Amino acid sequence: MSTSFSPADLQTSPAASPVNTAVADAVREGLSSTPKWLPAWLFYDAEGSRLFERITELPEYYPTRTERAIFAGYADGIIDTAIRTWQQAHPGQQGRLRILELGAGTATKTGILLDAAVRRQGQTEYLPVDVSEAAMDEACAALQRVQSGVTVVPQVANYVTDTLHIPPHNGPTLALYIGSSIGNFDPEEASAILCNLRQQLQTGDTLLLGTDMVKDRRRMEAAYDDRDGVTEAFNLNILRRINRDLRANFDLACYRHVALWNEDKSRIEMHLQALRDETIRIPALNATYRLAKGETIHTENSYKFTRSSIQALMQSANYSIVEQWTDEQQWFAVTLATAQ
Ligand code: AVI
């Protein structure tokens, strides 16, 4: 038998594209488990990130605009309190506040706090830490377009799995972990992320944590099941990504988007439910998986908080709460805590 191919075939043939081992390992582990699950980070390929941006603008998805409004109302107070907290721990010492962020920020939300820091001290350093270099480049470019007085010092690192290494600083560090990103981790993982950050902070440095709060069940469920179907498309995109990255054969039309409030665990759960018996072949894993009609793949948890669960989380990671800001309806909270 003879075959002929050109180098161009090698580049374009899906069979020749290298398999991302992190994606392969995650999908193998999740689909071999009972119940089946997939890690939420798989949502964020280029299309998933674009869909998430659309989610943040949906009328039903209140967290982004509510947190932004809190920043708009209280940014100067937040910056003042972070500086004062550090000065109390370091009497007589001077130094400019720098802002560190877990995740690459957005020009709008993070920009409000950077603006307040520049108003207060003329200039500031901004250190975003993100696993995605592309996301970071985009965020930095957007920030630098709109922000003067801000020096951006990006760091590519996975703050969930790897020990952070932040350069030392003579002055206060305000670390941001906003957008209720912490809510996508189980309580033990959430505490580990804040502990990892804590190791890099000095006593008197501060953490500003954004958390979505427990509220009326219908309001929370609607935020994850919007009328335009954007969240449904976001959820289904995880299967499209697996089809592309691992050459799987998920039939997207056979899955239903499910978002429900789990009261016991205080979280919104997203699932994909099979509408009929399905056999999924994943050649890149050399594996076949079966889903029975009605069976679900659990794709995301989004924990919702109360004042006492925020307090417990902070305490578990060695922070003590200094001040908390919230909106009138108490739907979202922004908590400033100091490294003990
Ligand atoms: C990124 N994260 C905080 C969002 C959330 O609300 O949990 C992700 C999301 N999933 C569906 N809608 C938004």
Coordinates of C-alpha atoms and ligand atoms in Angstrom, one line a residue:
M1 CA 0.0 0.0 0.0
S2 CA 1.3 3.4 -0.8
T3 CA 0.2 6.7 0.7
S4 CA 1.2 10.1 -0.4
F5 CA 0.9 13.3 1.6
S6 CA 2.5 16.7 1.6
P7 CA 3.8 18.6 4.7
A8 CA 0.7 20.9 4.4
D9 CA -1.5 17.8 5.1
L10 CA 0.3 17.3 8.3
Q11 CA -0.4 20.8 9.5
T12 CA -4.1 20.9 8.6
S13 CA -5.1 17.3 9.4
P14 CA -6.8 17.2 12.8
A15 CA -5.2 13.8 13.3
A16 CA -1.8 15.5 13.2
S17 CA -2.5 18.3 15.7
P18 CA -0.9 17.8 19.1
V19 CA -3.2 16.9 21.9
N20 CA -3.2 19.3 24.9
T21 CA -2.3 16.9 27.8
A22 CA -4.0 19.1 30.5
V23 CA -7.3 19.0 28.5
A24 CA -6.9 15.2 27.8
D25 CA -6.2 14.4 31.5
A26 CA -9.0 16.5 32.7
V27 CA -11.6 15.0 30.3
R28 CA -10.4 11.4 31.0
E29 CA -10.7 11.9 34.7
G30 CA -14.0 13.7 34.6
L31 CA -15.8 11.4 32.1
S32 CA -14.5 8.2 33.9
S33 CA -16.0 9.4 37.2
T34 CA -19.5 8.8 38.6
P35 CA -21.2 11.2 38.4
K36 CA -19.5 12.6 35.3
W37 CA -17.9 16.1 35.6
L38 CA -15.7 18.5 33.7
P39 CA -13.5 21.2 35.3
A40 CA -14.9 24.8 34.7
W41 CA -11.6 26.0 33.3
L42 CA -12.3 24.1 30.1
F43 CA -15.0 26.7 29.3
Y44 CA -12.4 29.4 28.5
D45 CA -11.2 28.8 25.0
A46 CA -11.5 31.8 22.7
E47 CA -15.2 31.2 22.1
G48 CA -15.9 30.5 25.8
S49 CA -14.1 33.7 26.8
R50 CA -16.1 35.7 24.3
L51 CA -19.4 34.1 25.5
F52 CA -18.4 34.9 29.1
E53 CA -18.0 38.5 28.2
R54 CA -21.5 38.5 26.8
I55 CA -22.8 36.9 30.0
T56 CA -21.4 39.8 32.1
E57 CA -23.6 42.2 30.1
L58 CA -26.9 40.2 30.3
P59 CA -29.8 41.7 32.3
E60 CA -30.1 38.6 34.4
Y61 CA -26.4 38.4 35.3
Y62 CA -26.2 41.0 38.1
P63 CA -22.7 40.2 39.6
T64 CA -20.5 42.1 37.2
R65 CA -22.4 45.3 37.2
T66 CA -23.2 45.2 40.9
E67 CA -19.5 44.8 41.8
R68 CA -18.6 47.5 39.3
A69 CA -21.1 49.9 41.0
I70 CA -19.6 49.1 44.4
F71 CA -16.1 50.0 43.1
A72 CA -17.5 53.2 41.4
G73 CA -19.0 54.3 44.7
Y74 CA -16.2 53.3 47.1
A75 CA -12.9 53.1 45.3
D76 CA -11.3 56.0 47.1
G77 CA -12.4 54.6 50.5
I78 CA -11.1 51.2 49.6
I79 CA -7.6 52.6 48.6
D80 CA -7.5 54.8 51.7
T81 CA -8.4 51.9 54.0
A82 CA -5.8 49.6 52.4
I83 CA -3.0 52.3 52.9
R84 CA -4.1 53.1 56.4
T85 CA -4.2 49.4 57.4
W86 CA -0.6 48.9 56.2
Q87 CA 0.5 52.1 57.9
Q88 CA -0.9 50.9 61.2
A89 CA 1.1 47.7 60.9
H90 CA 4.3 49.7 59.9
P91 CA 4.2 52.9 62.0
G92 CA 6.4 55.6 60.5
Q93 CA 7.1 53.8 57.3
Q94 CA 6.3 55.2 53.9
G95 CA 5.8 53.6 50.5
R96 CA 3.6 53.6 47.5
L97 CA 0.6 51.2 47.3
R98 CA 0.9 48.7 44.5
I99 CA -2.0 46.6 43.2
L100 CA -1.7 42.9 42.6
E101 CA -4.5 41.0 40.9
L102 CA -5.2 37.3 40.7
G103 CA -6.5 36.9 37.1
A104 CA -6.0 39.4 34.4
G105 CA -8.2 42.4 35.1
T106 CA -10.6 44.2 32.9
A107 CA -10.0 47.8 32.0
T108 CA -13.4 48.8 33.4
K109 CA -13.5 47.2 36.9
T110 CA -9.9 47.1 37.9
G111 CA -9.4 50.4 36.2
I112 CA -11.7 52.1 38.7
L113 CA -9.4 51.0 41.6
L114 CA -6.2 51.9 39.7
D115 CA -7.7 55.3 39.0
A116 CA -8.3 55.8 42.7
A117 CA -4.7 54.8 43.5
V118 CA -3.4 57.2 40.9
R119 CA -5.6 60.0 42.3
R120 CA -4.3 59.3 45.8
Q121 CA -0.6 58.9 45.1
G122 CA 0.1 60.1 41.5
Q123 CA 1.1 56.7 40.2
T124 CA 0.9 53.0 41.0
E125 CA 2.3 49.6 39.9
Y126 CA -0.2 47.0 38.7
L127 CA 0.8 43.3 38.8
P128 CA -1.8 41.0 37.1
V129 CA -1.1 37.3 37.6
D130 CA -2.8 35.0 35.1
V131 CA -2.2 31.6 33.5
S132 CA -3.1 32.8 30.1
E133 CA -0.5 35.0 28.4
A134 CA -3.0 36.0 25.7
A135 CA -5.6 37.1 28.3
M136 CA -2.9 39.1 30.1
D137 CA -1.6 40.8 26.9
E138 CA -5.2 41.8 26.1
A139 CA -5.9 43.1 29.6
C140 CA -2.6 45.0 29.8
A141 CA -3.1 46.6 26.4
A142 CA -6.6 47.7 27.3
L143 CA -5.5 49.1 30.6
Q144 CA -2.5 51.0 29.2
R145 CA -4.7 52.6 26.6
V146 CA -7.0 54.1 29.2
Q147 CA -4.7 54.5 32.2
S148 CA -1.9 57.0 32.8
G149 CA 0.2 56.8 35.9
V150 CA 0.0 53.0 36.0
T151 CA 3.0 50.8 35.4
V152 CA 1.9 47.2 34.4
V153 CA 4.2 44.4 35.6
P154 CA 2.5 41.2 34.3
Q155 CA 3.2 37.7 35.7
V156 CA 2.3 34.5 33.9
A157 CA 1.5 31.9 36.6
N158 CA -1.1 29.4 37.7
Y159 CA -2.1 30.7 41.1
V160 CA -4.3 27.7 41.7
T161 CA -1.7 24.9 41.2
D162 CA 1.6 26.7 41.6
T163 CA 3.3 28.5 44.5
L164 CA 3.2 32.3 43.8
H165 CA 6.4 34.3 43.6
I166 CA 5.7 38.0 43.9
P167 CA 8.6 40.5 43.9
P168 CA 9.2 42.2 47.3
H169 CA 8.0 45.7 47.8
N170 CA 8.6 48.6 50.2
G171 CA 5.1 49.7 50.8
P172 CA 1.5 48.4 50.9
T173 CA 0.3 45.7 48.5
L174 CA -3.4 45.5 47.8
A175 CA -4.3 42.1 46.3
L176 CA -7.5 41.9 44.3
Y177 CA -9.4 38.7 43.8
I178 CA -12.6 40.0 42.3
G179 CA -15.6 39.0 40.1
S180 CA -16.6 36.2 42.6
S181 CA -13.9 34.1 40.8
I182 CA -13.3 32.5 44.2
G183 CA -16.9 31.1 44.0
N184 CA -15.9 28.7 41.2
F185 CA -13.7 26.7 43.7
D186 CA -14.8 24.3 46.4
P187 CA -14.2 25.7 50.0
E188 CA -10.9 23.8 50.5
E189 CA -9.5 25.0 47.1
A190 CA -10.7 28.5 47.8
S191 CA -8.9 28.5 51.2
A192 CA -5.7 27.1 49.5
I193 CA -5.7 29.9 46.9
L194 CA -6.0 32.6 49.6
C195 CA -3.2 30.8 51.7
N196 CA -0.9 30.7 48.6
L197 CA -1.5 34.5 48.2
R198 CA -1.1 35.1 51.9
Q199 CA 2.5 33.6 51.8
Q200 CA 3.5 36.4 49.4
L201 CA 2.0 39.3 51.5
Q202 CA 3.5 41.1 54.5
T203 CA 1.5 41.7 57.7
G204 CA -0.7 44.7 57.1
D205 CA -1.0 44.1 53.3
T206 CA -4.6 43.7 52.2
L207 CA -6.8 41.4 50.1
L208 CA -9.9 42.7 48.4
L209 CA -12.3 39.8 47.7
G210 CA -15.4 40.1 45.6
T211 CA -18.1 37.6 46.4
D212 CA -21.6 37.0 45.2
M213 CA -24.1 36.6 48.1
V214 CA -26.9 34.2 48.8
K215 CA -30.2 35.7 47.7
D216 CA -33.6 34.7 46.3
R217 CA -33.2 31.4 44.5
R218 CA -35.0 32.5 41.3
R219 CA -32.8 35.5 40.9
M220 CA -29.7 33.3 41.2
E221 CA -31.0 30.6 38.9
A222 CA -32.0 33.2 36.3
A223 CA -28.5 34.6 36.3
Y224 CA -27.2 31.2 35.1
D225 CA -30.1 30.4 32.7
D226 CA -30.7 33.6 30.8
R227 CA -33.6 34.1 28.3
D228 CA -31.3 34.7 25.3
G229 CA -29.5 31.3 25.9
V230 CA -26.0 32.8 26.2
T231 CA -25.2 30.8 29.3
E232 CA -26.6 27.7 27.6
A233 CA -24.2 28.3 24.6
F234 CA -21.4 28.9 27.1
N235 CA -22.1 25.6 28.8
L236 CA -22.4 23.6 25.6
N237 CA -19.3 25.2 24.2
I238 CA -17.3 22.9 26.6
L239 CA -18.4 19.9 24.5
R240 CA -17.6 21.8 21.3
R241 CA -14.1 22.4 22.7
I242 CA -13.6 18.7 23.5
N243 CA -14.8 17.8 20.0
R244 CA -12.2 20.1 18.6
D245 CA -9.3 19.5 21.0
L246 CA -9.7 15.7 21.4
R247 CA -11.6 14.9 18.1
A248 CA -14.6 13.7 20.2
N249 CA -18.1 13.2 18.7
F250 CA -20.4 14.9 21.2
D251 CA -23.7 15.7 19.5
L252 CA -24.5 19.1 21.0
A253 CA -28.1 18.9 20.1
C254 CA -28.5 15.9 22.5
Y255 CA -27.7 17.9 25.6
R256 CA -29.8 20.3 27.8
H257 CA -28.4 23.1 29.8
V258 CA -29.3 22.8 33.5
A259 CA -28.7 25.5 36.2
L260 CA -29.9 24.8 39.7
W261 CA -29.5 26.1 43.2
N262 CA -28.0 23.5 45.7
E263 CA -29.1 24.9 49.0
D264 CA -27.1 22.5 51.1
K265 CA -23.8 23.4 49.4
S266 CA -24.8 27.1 48.9
R267 CA -23.9 27.0 45.2
I268 CA -25.4 27.2 41.7
E269 CA -24.5 24.1 39.8
M270 CA -24.4 23.9 36.0
H271 CA -24.9 20.6 34.3
L272 CA -25.4 19.2 30.8
Q273 CA -28.1 16.6 30.7
A274 CA -28.2 13.9 28.0
L275 CA -31.6 13.9 26.2
R276 CA -31.1 10.3 25.0
D277 CA -28.6 7.5 25.4
E278 CA -25.3 8.6 24.0
T279 CA -22.0 6.9 23.1
I280 CA -19.1 9.3 22.9
R281 CA -15.9 8.3 21.1
I282 CA -12.8 10.2 21.9
P283 CA -10.0 8.9 19.6
A284 CA -7.4 11.2 21.2
L285 CA -8.0 9.4 24.5
N286 CA -8.5 6.0 22.9
A287 CA -11.7 5.8 24.9
T288 CA -15.5 5.5 24.6
Y289 CA -17.9 6.8 27.2
R290 CA -21.7 6.1 27.6
L291 CA -24.3 8.5 29.0
A292 CA -27.8 7.2 29.7
K293 CA -30.8 9.4 28.8
G294 CA -31.2 11.8 31.7
E295 CA -27.6 11.4 33.0
T296 CA -25.7 14.7 33.6
I297 CA -22.2 16.0 33.2
H298 CA -21.5 18.5 36.1
T299 CA -19.6 21.4 34.5
E300 CA -19.5 24.2 37.1
N301 CA -20.1 25.3 40.7
S302 CA -20.6 28.9 41.6
Y303 CA -20.6 29.3 45.4
K304 CA -22.7 32.0 46.9
F305 CA -21.6 33.5 50.3
T306 CA -23.0 34.9 53.5
R307 CA -21.2 37.3 55.9
S308 CA -20.3 34.3 58.1
S309 CA -19.0 32.1 55.3
I310 CA -16.8 35.0 54.1
Q311 CA -15.5 35.4 57.7
A312 CA -14.8 31.6 57.9
L313 CA -13.0 31.6 54.6
M314 CA -10.8 34.6 55.6
Q315 CA -10.0 33.1 58.9
S316 CA -9.1 29.7 57.4
A317 CA -6.4 31.5 55.3
N318 CA -5.1 33.8 58.0
Y319 CA -6.7 37.1 57.1
S320 CA -8.8 39.3 59.3
I321 CA -11.6 41.5 57.9
V322 CA -11.1 45.2 58.0
E323 CA -14.2 46.5 56.1
Q324 CA -16.9 45.4 53.8
W325 CA -18.8 47.3 51.1
T326 CA -22.0 46.1 49.5
D327 CA -24.8 47.3 47.3
E328 CA -28.2 48.4 48.6
Q329 CA -29.7 45.0 48.1
Q330 CA -26.7 43.2 49.5
W331 CA -26.4 41.0 46.4
F332 CA -22.7 41.3 46.1
A333 CA -20.0 42.1 48.7
V334 CA -16.5 43.4 48.4
T335 CA -14.4 42.6 51.5
L336 CA -11.1 44.1 52.5
A337 CA -9.1 41.9 54.8
T338 CA -5.6 42.2 56.2
A339 CA -2.9 39.6 56.3
Q340 CA -2.4 38.7 59.9
Ligands
AVI1 C1 -16.3 33.4 36.3 N1 -17.3 33.1 37.3 C2 -17.3 34.0 38.4 C3 -18.7 33.1 36.7 C4 -19.7 32.7 37.8 O1 -20.7 33.5 37.9 O2 -19.6 31.7 38.5 C5 -18.8 32.0 35.6 C6 -20.1 31.9 35.0 N2 -20.7 30.7 34.7 C7 -21.9 30.9 34.2 N3 -22.1 32.2 34.2 C8 -21.0 32.8 34.7

